[in-house]
């Protein structure tokens, strides 16, 4: 029975001390916070008094300075020089006026008549002062006052302010004098204020609606109306944080003093007090909790040991035990726990061993296995491999019997197999099974009787033989191909040499008869038979993979279309040819002539299967073959493949014929109507290209042959849709040809052909003899025509030796061998033109002429 899960709480040895500590911490924290609040308020009150005092003192100093400025302006305005200048019009002494008005720390000055018209101006900062026209105080002296002072304004980093006084001539007002004074920056001013008030404190001088300075530089005005600062205010100033500010006005000037003190600096002592108090309280509380833990631990130690042991036992530590220190309740509880742990340990060990053996032998076995009730034939258990192999889920297996995995046609004989198993006379059996999708496959069964969950049962292991059968079939087919290949390669050379002699003399004889005006029918039959024999030899060599091939990366669709057009001339009018070519298929690597031969053989086979007409379809597509399907397709590796298919609606192929359809020399045609090499040759070509051929057929419905070729990345070697027309070549010549051929009949026949073509010939039987002839400087040899396979050295090696003394010597190779016999002697590496025996006179003439005419 599953135990309910219980969340694990804090140990008792911690609960009690922490509870007391938490209560003490709450009370201490409340007391500290109350004390901190009181200290903070006291600090703010003290800072306010300090700021008010400093602001008032500075305001008084400014008021005294402003009064002295005003008194000086009024005294200056009474000077008769100014009255005379305003009275006398344009004829006044400007030098005397300038000397009078620009005396002292004056940055600019103006003299105006009673209407406010400018009579004179001067000063080093006059240009800057002109920008302050709006601040002129011409009107400030109207109404009875003889003097006035203006707001502070910034010029650069300096504050300037105007002093205006009325100029009188006796009792009559004749004009005004305006002088601008500068309040120069004091870099040490902020430092002095911070020393006087406190760290971070600042003092600002300015005018509401005017400019402000912190004595060292021009700054932004307070973020609140300056008039409101006559009472203490808190506000935020950019980059400086929260500030406590107090202001004081200058009564005789539109000036103010504002002092600021950062709240953080004011409350720093209170914060420090709180921090120190919290640290001290924390240390005391920690010590108290630790003392409580030590005391509580001694009381709760046995219970904690028992709890920890229970947790470890539940987590799987079966070796855990608790110490029994006394005979009290805790001691008796510990002894009972140890006894229980001993019993659990023995039971779990036995169960673990059984489960491990079961997982190894059944559940985790990679082979499908199941346990069958011998009375009901129902499945008592199946492993994961059986679930994956057959497709049914475990809950579905629980409702099935072995009859559900057997084809219906095999059920009558199933009981006999079961009876033989029951008698103990049969340990293995070959039967047919079917999976959930209906696929039928052959299985080898092995089993033994067991008792499972109290039931008389049988443990069975099933081995799917599908892949083994496919591999065996491929091996038999490969062995057939290899045997015929060895046979074909053994006879090809001598047969080709004989055909070369026959073809040469037959062509020469035909030429003589033609020149004499005599009938050529008989000799043409000889040539025709020679050509057919040559074609048969090429088929044998191609089938055995010994034909010289030149694979290219090419698109398959143009070749399929070409074969389709050719097929239209091979089939009757009642056969309709259609195409279903995917324009996006990838390129493949294969000899284009051989691919054409494969498709043509399949087309001819399809034509023969439709004697009364039908439809022939040539198609192409892409297909991905997974790892588990490569054996079924006869392929060597998974991956992407181009699939070319030829389908017909003919008579179909029976199962016994399908089993031998790719065998060499096997044919269903009458004697003399077929060689049995067409499909075998196609099989050999495709296998050499890394692919495979499959066939699907139903009797009376038709057949489909599919050619699988590996996908090749990259651009095709050449465009097969735009093949250039061959350039006609001259077929005769007069040059000297060195002929090297160890077969005397071939040598004599080839000499006769060359001389008939007009060439001069030096014939050599062996490479050594050829080297001796070439050593004569009098012999102006133009080209060497050499056999490849010779006793002393191969043809490519002979050409290399000849070119040591004749570097520009041209060469052509020829051979009746093919495949490895030629490739191993360096024909492809030499890059020399190659003639395959037997060759026609036209082929020899064209190859010779093309090589001689090549620059």
Short mmCIF file of N, CA and C in Angstrom, two decimals, residues 150-270:
data_model
loop_
_atom_site.label_atom_id
_atom_site.label_comp_id
_atom_site.label_asym_id
_atom_site.label_seq_id
_atom_site.Cartn_x
_atom_site.Cartn_y
_atom_site.Cartn_z
N UNK A 150 18.59 95.53 -9.32
CA UNK A 150 17.92 94.53 -10.16
C UNK A 150 18.25 93.09 -9.79
N UNK A 151 17.61 92.14 -10.52
CA UNK A 151 17.79 90.70 -10.28
C UNK A 151 19.17 90.27 -10.75
N UNK A 152 19.59 89.15 -10.21
CA UNK A 152 20.88 88.56 -10.59
C UNK A 152 20.72 87.81 -11.92
N UNK A 153 21.64 88.05 -12.84
CA UNK A 153 21.62 87.39 -14.15
C UNK A 153 23.01 86.84 -14.44
N UNK A 154 23.04 85.76 -15.22
CA UNK A 154 24.31 85.08 -15.50
C UNK A 154 24.91 85.57 -16.80
N UNK A 155 26.20 85.89 -16.74
CA UNK A 155 27.01 86.11 -17.95
C UNK A 155 28.18 85.13 -17.83
N UNK A 156 28.13 84.05 -18.61
CA UNK A 156 29.14 83.00 -18.45
C UNK A 156 28.97 82.35 -17.10
N UNK A 157 30.03 82.31 -16.27
CA UNK A 157 29.97 81.72 -14.94
C UNK A 157 29.87 82.79 -13.85
N UNK A 158 29.47 84.01 -14.26
CA UNK A 158 29.44 85.15 -13.33
C UNK A 158 28.02 85.69 -13.22
N UNK A 159 27.62 86.05 -11.99
CA UNK A 159 26.35 86.72 -11.78
C UNK A 159 26.55 88.24 -11.83
N UNK A 160 25.71 88.93 -12.58
CA UNK A 160 25.76 90.41 -12.64
C UNK A 160 24.40 90.96 -12.22
N UNK A 161 24.43 92.20 -11.70
CA UNK A 161 23.18 92.84 -11.29
C UNK A 161 23.31 94.34 -11.52
N UNK A 162 22.22 94.99 -11.90
CA UNK A 162 22.28 96.43 -12.16
C UNK A 162 21.88 97.26 -10.92
N UNK A 163 22.51 98.44 -10.78
CA UNK A 163 22.15 99.44 -9.76
C UNK A 163 21.74 100.70 -10.53
N UNK A 164 20.55 101.20 -10.31
CA UNK A 164 20.02 102.37 -11.04
C UNK A 164 19.77 103.50 -10.03
N UNK A 165 20.17 104.70 -10.42
CA UNK A 165 19.92 105.88 -9.57
C UNK A 165 19.44 107.05 -10.44
N UNK A 166 18.62 107.91 -9.86
CA UNK A 166 18.06 109.07 -10.57
C UNK A 166 19.07 110.23 -10.50
N UNK A 167 19.31 110.83 -11.64
CA UNK A 167 20.20 112.00 -11.73
C UNK A 167 19.31 113.26 -11.72
N UNK A 168 19.58 114.16 -10.82
CA UNK A 168 18.77 115.37 -10.67
C UNK A 168 19.64 116.63 -10.87
N UNK A 169 19.01 117.62 -11.45
CA UNK A 169 19.64 118.95 -11.57
C UNK A 169 18.83 119.87 -10.66
N UNK A 170 19.34 119.97 -9.47
CA UNK A 170 18.55 120.67 -8.46
C UNK A 170 17.44 119.76 -7.99
N UNK A 171 16.20 120.22 -8.13
CA UNK A 171 15.06 119.39 -7.77
C UNK A 171 14.47 118.68 -8.97
N UNK A 172 14.98 119.02 -10.14
CA UNK A 172 14.39 118.44 -11.36
C UNK A 172 15.13 117.15 -11.76
N UNK A 173 14.36 116.12 -12.10
CA UNK A 173 14.93 114.85 -12.59
C UNK A 173 15.32 115.03 -14.05
N UNK A 174 16.59 114.79 -14.34
CA UNK A 174 17.08 114.98 -15.73
C UNK A 174 17.49 113.66 -16.38
N UNK A 175 17.54 112.56 -15.63
CA UNK A 175 17.93 111.28 -16.25
C UNK A 175 18.26 110.19 -15.24
N UNK A 176 18.92 109.14 -15.75
CA UNK A 176 19.23 107.97 -14.92
C UNK A 176 20.66 107.54 -15.20
N UNK A 177 21.23 106.94 -14.21
CA UNK A 177 22.52 106.27 -14.38
C UNK A 177 22.33 104.79 -13.97
N UNK A 178 22.79 103.86 -14.83
CA UNK A 178 22.68 102.41 -14.57
C UNK A 178 24.07 101.80 -14.64
N UNK A 179 24.46 101.10 -13.55
CA UNK A 179 25.77 100.45 -13.49
C UNK A 179 25.58 98.95 -13.14
N UNK A 180 26.35 98.07 -13.87
CA UNK A 180 26.27 96.62 -13.62
C UNK A 180 27.51 96.18 -12.87
N UNK A 181 27.26 95.46 -11.77
CA UNK A 181 28.36 94.92 -10.96
C UNK A 181 28.36 93.39 -11.09
N UNK A 182 29.51 92.78 -10.85
CA UNK A 182 29.66 91.32 -10.99
C UNK A 182 29.91 90.68 -9.64
N UNK A 183 29.27 89.51 -9.45
CA UNK A 183 29.56 88.67 -8.30
C UNK A 183 30.41 87.51 -8.80
N UNK A 184 31.73 87.59 -8.63
CA UNK A 184 32.67 86.63 -9.21
C UNK A 184 32.56 85.27 -8.51
N UNK A 185 32.77 84.18 -9.27
CA UNK A 185 32.73 82.84 -8.65
C UNK A 185 33.86 82.64 -7.66
N UNK A 186 33.57 81.92 -6.61
CA UNK A 186 34.55 81.58 -5.58
C UNK A 186 34.67 80.06 -5.51
N UNK A 187 35.70 79.44 -6.12
CA UNK A 187 35.80 77.97 -6.15
C UNK A 187 35.80 77.34 -4.77
N UNK A 188 36.26 78.07 -3.74
CA UNK A 188 36.32 77.50 -2.41
C UNK A 188 35.05 77.77 -1.60
N UNK A 189 34.10 78.48 -2.24
CA UNK A 189 32.87 78.78 -1.52
C UNK A 189 32.08 77.54 -1.10
N UNK A 190 31.79 76.56 -2.02
CA UNK A 190 31.05 75.37 -1.61
C UNK A 190 31.74 74.60 -0.50
N UNK A 191 33.09 74.57 -0.55
CA UNK A 191 33.82 73.84 0.50
C UNK A 191 33.63 74.50 1.86
N UNK A 192 33.63 75.88 1.84
CA UNK A 192 33.44 76.59 3.10
C UNK A 192 32.04 76.35 3.66
N UNK A 193 31.03 76.31 2.77
CA UNK A 193 29.67 76.05 3.22
C UNK A 193 29.55 74.66 3.81
N UNK A 194 30.17 73.64 3.12
CA UNK A 194 30.12 72.27 3.64
C UNK A 194 30.79 72.18 4.99
N UNK A 195 31.88 72.95 5.20
CA UNK A 195 32.56 72.94 6.49
C UNK A 195 31.69 73.58 7.57
N UNK A 196 30.98 74.65 7.17
CA UNK A 196 30.16 75.38 8.13
C UNK A 196 28.91 74.59 8.53
N UNK A 197 28.25 73.95 7.54
CA UNK A 197 26.96 73.28 7.79
C UNK A 197 27.13 71.79 7.99
N UNK A 198 27.80 71.17 7.06
CA UNK A 198 27.95 69.73 7.11
C UNK A 198 28.25 69.19 5.72
N UNK A 199 28.73 67.91 5.68
CA UNK A 199 29.10 67.28 4.42
C UNK A 199 27.90 67.21 3.48
N UNK A 200 28.09 67.74 2.25
CA UNK A 200 27.03 67.70 1.26
C UNK A 200 26.16 68.92 1.24
N UNK A 201 26.30 69.85 2.22
CA UNK A 201 25.47 71.05 2.27
C UNK A 201 25.89 72.02 1.15
N UNK A 202 24.90 72.80 0.62
CA UNK A 202 25.17 73.75 -0.45
C UNK A 202 24.41 75.04 -0.15
N UNK A 203 24.99 76.18 -0.59
CA UNK A 203 24.36 77.49 -0.45
C UNK A 203 24.22 78.09 -1.84
N UNK A 204 23.01 78.56 -2.17
CA UNK A 204 22.74 79.11 -3.49
C UNK A 204 22.35 80.58 -3.36
N UNK A 205 22.86 81.42 -4.25
CA UNK A 205 22.53 82.84 -4.35
C UNK A 205 21.84 83.07 -5.67
N UNK A 206 20.72 83.75 -5.66
CA UNK A 206 20.03 83.99 -6.92
C UNK A 206 18.82 84.87 -6.74
N UNK A 207 18.07 85.04 -7.82
CA UNK A 207 16.87 85.86 -7.82
C UNK A 207 15.72 85.06 -8.39
N UNK A 208 14.53 85.15 -7.81
CA UNK A 208 13.35 84.52 -8.43
C UNK A 208 13.16 85.08 -9.84
N UNK A 209 13.10 84.25 -10.79
CA UNK A 209 12.98 84.68 -12.17
C UNK A 209 14.30 85.02 -12.79
N UNK A 210 15.39 84.95 -12.03
CA UNK A 210 16.72 85.26 -12.56
C UNK A 210 17.61 84.04 -12.53
N UNK A 211 18.92 84.27 -12.36
CA UNK A 211 19.90 83.18 -12.37
C UNK A 211 20.35 82.86 -10.96
N UNK A 212 20.99 81.66 -10.81
CA UNK A 212 21.41 81.16 -9.50
C UNK A 212 22.83 80.64 -9.60
N UNK A 213 23.55 80.72 -8.47
CA UNK A 213 24.93 80.25 -8.41
C UNK A 213 25.16 79.60 -7.05
N UNK A 214 26.03 78.55 -7.05
CA UNK A 214 26.42 77.95 -5.78
C UNK A 214 27.77 78.49 -5.33
N UNK A 215 28.09 79.74 -5.77
CA UNK A 215 29.32 80.49 -5.51
C UNK A 215 30.45 80.07 -6.44
N UNK A 216 30.45 78.82 -6.91
CA UNK A 216 31.53 78.35 -7.79
C UNK A 216 31.11 78.34 -9.25
N UNK A 217 29.82 78.14 -9.53
CA UNK A 217 29.37 78.06 -10.90
C UNK A 217 27.87 78.34 -10.96
N UNK A 218 27.39 78.60 -12.15
CA UNK A 218 25.97 78.83 -12.37
C UNK A 218 25.24 77.49 -12.28
N UNK A 219 24.12 77.45 -11.59
CA UNK A 219 23.37 76.21 -11.39
C UNK A 219 21.91 76.46 -11.71
N UNK A 220 21.15 75.36 -11.73
CA UNK A 220 19.71 75.46 -11.96
C UNK A 220 19.03 76.03 -10.73
N UNK A 221 17.92 76.74 -10.88
CA UNK A 221 17.20 77.28 -9.72
C UNK A 221 16.58 76.16 -8.90
N UNK A 222 16.14 76.43 -7.69
CA UNK A 222 15.48 75.40 -6.88
C UNK A 222 14.27 74.83 -7.62
N UNK A 223 13.96 73.53 -7.42
CA UNK A 223 12.84 72.91 -8.13
C UNK A 223 11.47 73.32 -7.59
N UNK A 224 11.42 74.21 -6.61
CA UNK A 224 10.16 74.72 -6.08
C UNK A 224 10.24 76.25 -6.13
N UNK A 225 9.11 76.96 -6.07
CA UNK A 225 9.17 78.43 -6.06
C UNK A 225 10.07 78.92 -4.93
N UNK A 226 11.05 79.77 -5.20
CA UNK A 226 11.98 80.19 -4.14
C UNK A 226 11.28 80.87 -2.98
N UNK A 227 10.15 81.59 -3.26
CA UNK A 227 9.47 82.28 -2.18
C UNK A 227 8.96 81.32 -1.11
N UNK A 228 8.67 80.05 -1.53
CA UNK A 228 8.14 79.09 -0.57
C UNK A 228 9.21 78.55 0.36
N UNK A 229 10.47 78.86 0.11
CA UNK A 229 11.55 78.31 0.91
C UNK A 229 11.81 79.09 2.19
N UNK A 230 11.00 80.17 2.40
CA UNK A 230 11.12 80.86 3.68
C UNK A 230 10.66 79.96 4.82
N UNK A 231 9.96 78.90 4.46
CA UNK A 231 9.66 77.82 5.41
C UNK A 231 10.45 76.58 4.96
N UNK A 232 10.74 75.71 5.85
CA UNK A 232 11.52 74.51 5.51
C UNK A 232 10.77 73.65 4.49
N UNK A 233 11.50 73.20 3.48
CA UNK A 233 10.90 72.34 2.44
C UNK A 233 11.82 71.14 2.17
N UNK A 234 11.17 70.02 1.77
CA UNK A 234 11.90 68.86 1.25
C UNK A 234 11.63 68.78 -0.24
N UNK A 235 12.65 68.49 -1.03
CA UNK A 235 12.44 68.27 -2.46
C UNK A 235 13.61 67.45 -3.01
N UNK A 236 13.37 66.94 -4.24
CA UNK A 236 14.39 66.15 -4.94
C UNK A 236 15.12 67.05 -5.92
N UNK A 237 16.44 66.99 -5.88
CA UNK A 237 17.24 67.70 -6.87
C UNK A 237 18.00 66.66 -7.71
N UNK A 238 17.98 66.85 -9.03
CA UNK A 238 18.60 65.89 -9.95
C UNK A 238 20.03 65.58 -9.52
N UNK A 239 20.33 64.30 -9.48
CA UNK A 239 21.67 63.73 -9.21
C UNK A 239 22.14 63.97 -7.78
N UNK A 240 21.37 64.74 -6.97
CA UNK A 240 21.79 65.00 -5.59
C UNK A 240 20.87 64.32 -4.58
N UNK A 241 19.73 63.83 -5.04
CA UNK A 241 18.84 63.13 -4.15
C UNK A 241 17.93 64.06 -3.38
N UNK A 242 17.35 63.56 -2.28
CA UNK A 242 16.38 64.32 -1.48
C UNK A 242 17.13 65.33 -0.61
N UNK A 243 16.64 66.59 -0.62
CA UNK A 243 17.31 67.68 0.08
C UNK A 243 16.34 68.34 1.07
N UNK A 244 16.91 68.83 2.19
CA UNK A 244 16.20 69.70 3.12
C UNK A 244 16.67 71.13 2.81
N UNK A 245 15.74 72.08 2.50
CA UNK A 245 16.12 73.42 2.05
C UNK A 245 15.42 74.48 2.88
N UNK A 246 16.16 75.59 3.15
CA UNK A 246 15.62 76.76 3.84
C UNK A 246 16.12 78.00 3.09
N UNK A 247 15.25 79.02 2.88
CA UNK A 247 15.62 80.22 2.16
C UNK A 247 15.44 81.48 2.99
N UNK A 248 16.15 82.54 2.60
CA UNK A 248 16.03 83.85 3.25
C UNK A 248 16.13 84.92 2.18
N UNK A 249 15.27 85.94 2.22
CA UNK A 249 15.26 87.00 1.21
C UNK A 249 16.04 88.20 1.69
N UNK A 250 16.50 88.97 0.72
CA UNK A 250 17.16 90.24 0.99
C UNK A 250 16.11 91.33 0.81
N UNK A 251 15.84 92.10 1.85
CA UNK A 251 14.67 92.99 1.84
C UNK A 251 14.80 94.13 0.85
N UNK A 252 16.01 94.63 0.59
CA UNK A 252 16.15 95.82 -0.26
C UNK A 252 16.56 95.42 -1.67
N UNK A 253 16.59 94.12 -1.99
CA UNK A 253 16.98 93.65 -3.35
C UNK A 253 16.19 92.38 -3.67
N UNK A 254 15.94 92.14 -4.94
CA UNK A 254 15.22 90.90 -5.34
C UNK A 254 16.15 89.69 -5.33
N UNK A 255 16.83 89.52 -4.21
CA UNK A 255 17.79 88.43 -4.08
C UNK A 255 17.36 87.47 -2.99
N UNK A 256 17.86 86.21 -3.09
CA UNK A 256 17.57 85.22 -2.05
C UNK A 256 18.81 84.38 -1.77
N UNK A 257 18.84 83.88 -0.56
CA UNK A 257 19.84 82.87 -0.17
C UNK A 257 19.07 81.58 0.13
N UNK A 258 19.48 80.46 -0.50
CA UNK A 258 18.87 79.15 -0.25
C UNK A 258 19.98 78.20 0.17
N UNK A 259 19.78 77.55 1.32
CA UNK A 259 20.74 76.53 1.79
C UNK A 259 20.07 75.16 1.73
N UNK A 260 20.84 74.19 1.27
CA UNK A 260 20.35 72.81 1.14
C UNK A 260 21.26 71.88 1.94
N UNK A 261 20.64 70.83 2.47
CA UNK A 261 21.40 69.81 3.21
C UNK A 261 20.82 68.45 2.80
N UNK A 262 21.61 67.49 2.25
CA UNK A 262 21.08 66.17 1.88
C UNK A 262 20.46 65.47 3.07
N UNK A 263 19.27 64.97 2.87
CA UNK A 263 18.58 64.27 3.96
C UNK A 263 19.40 63.07 4.41
N UNK A 264 20.08 62.42 3.45
CA UNK A 264 20.90 61.25 3.81
C UNK A 264 22.00 61.65 4.78
N UNK A 265 22.60 62.84 4.59
CA UNK A 265 23.65 63.29 5.50
C UNK A 265 23.07 63.65 6.87
N UNK A 266 21.85 64.24 6.86
CA UNK A 266 21.22 64.62 8.12
C UNK A 266 20.91 63.38 8.95
N UNK A 267 20.35 62.36 8.28
CA UNK A 267 19.89 61.17 9.01
C UNK A 267 20.98 60.12 9.14
N UNK A 268 22.18 60.40 8.64
CA UNK A 268 23.25 59.40 8.73
C UNK A 268 23.52 58.96 10.16
N UNK A 269 23.58 59.87 11.13
CA UNK A 269 23.80 59.40 12.51
C UNK A 269 22.69 58.48 12.99
N UNK A 270 21.44 58.82 12.63
CA UNK A 270 20.33 57.96 13.05
C UNK A 270 20.43 56.60 12.39
#
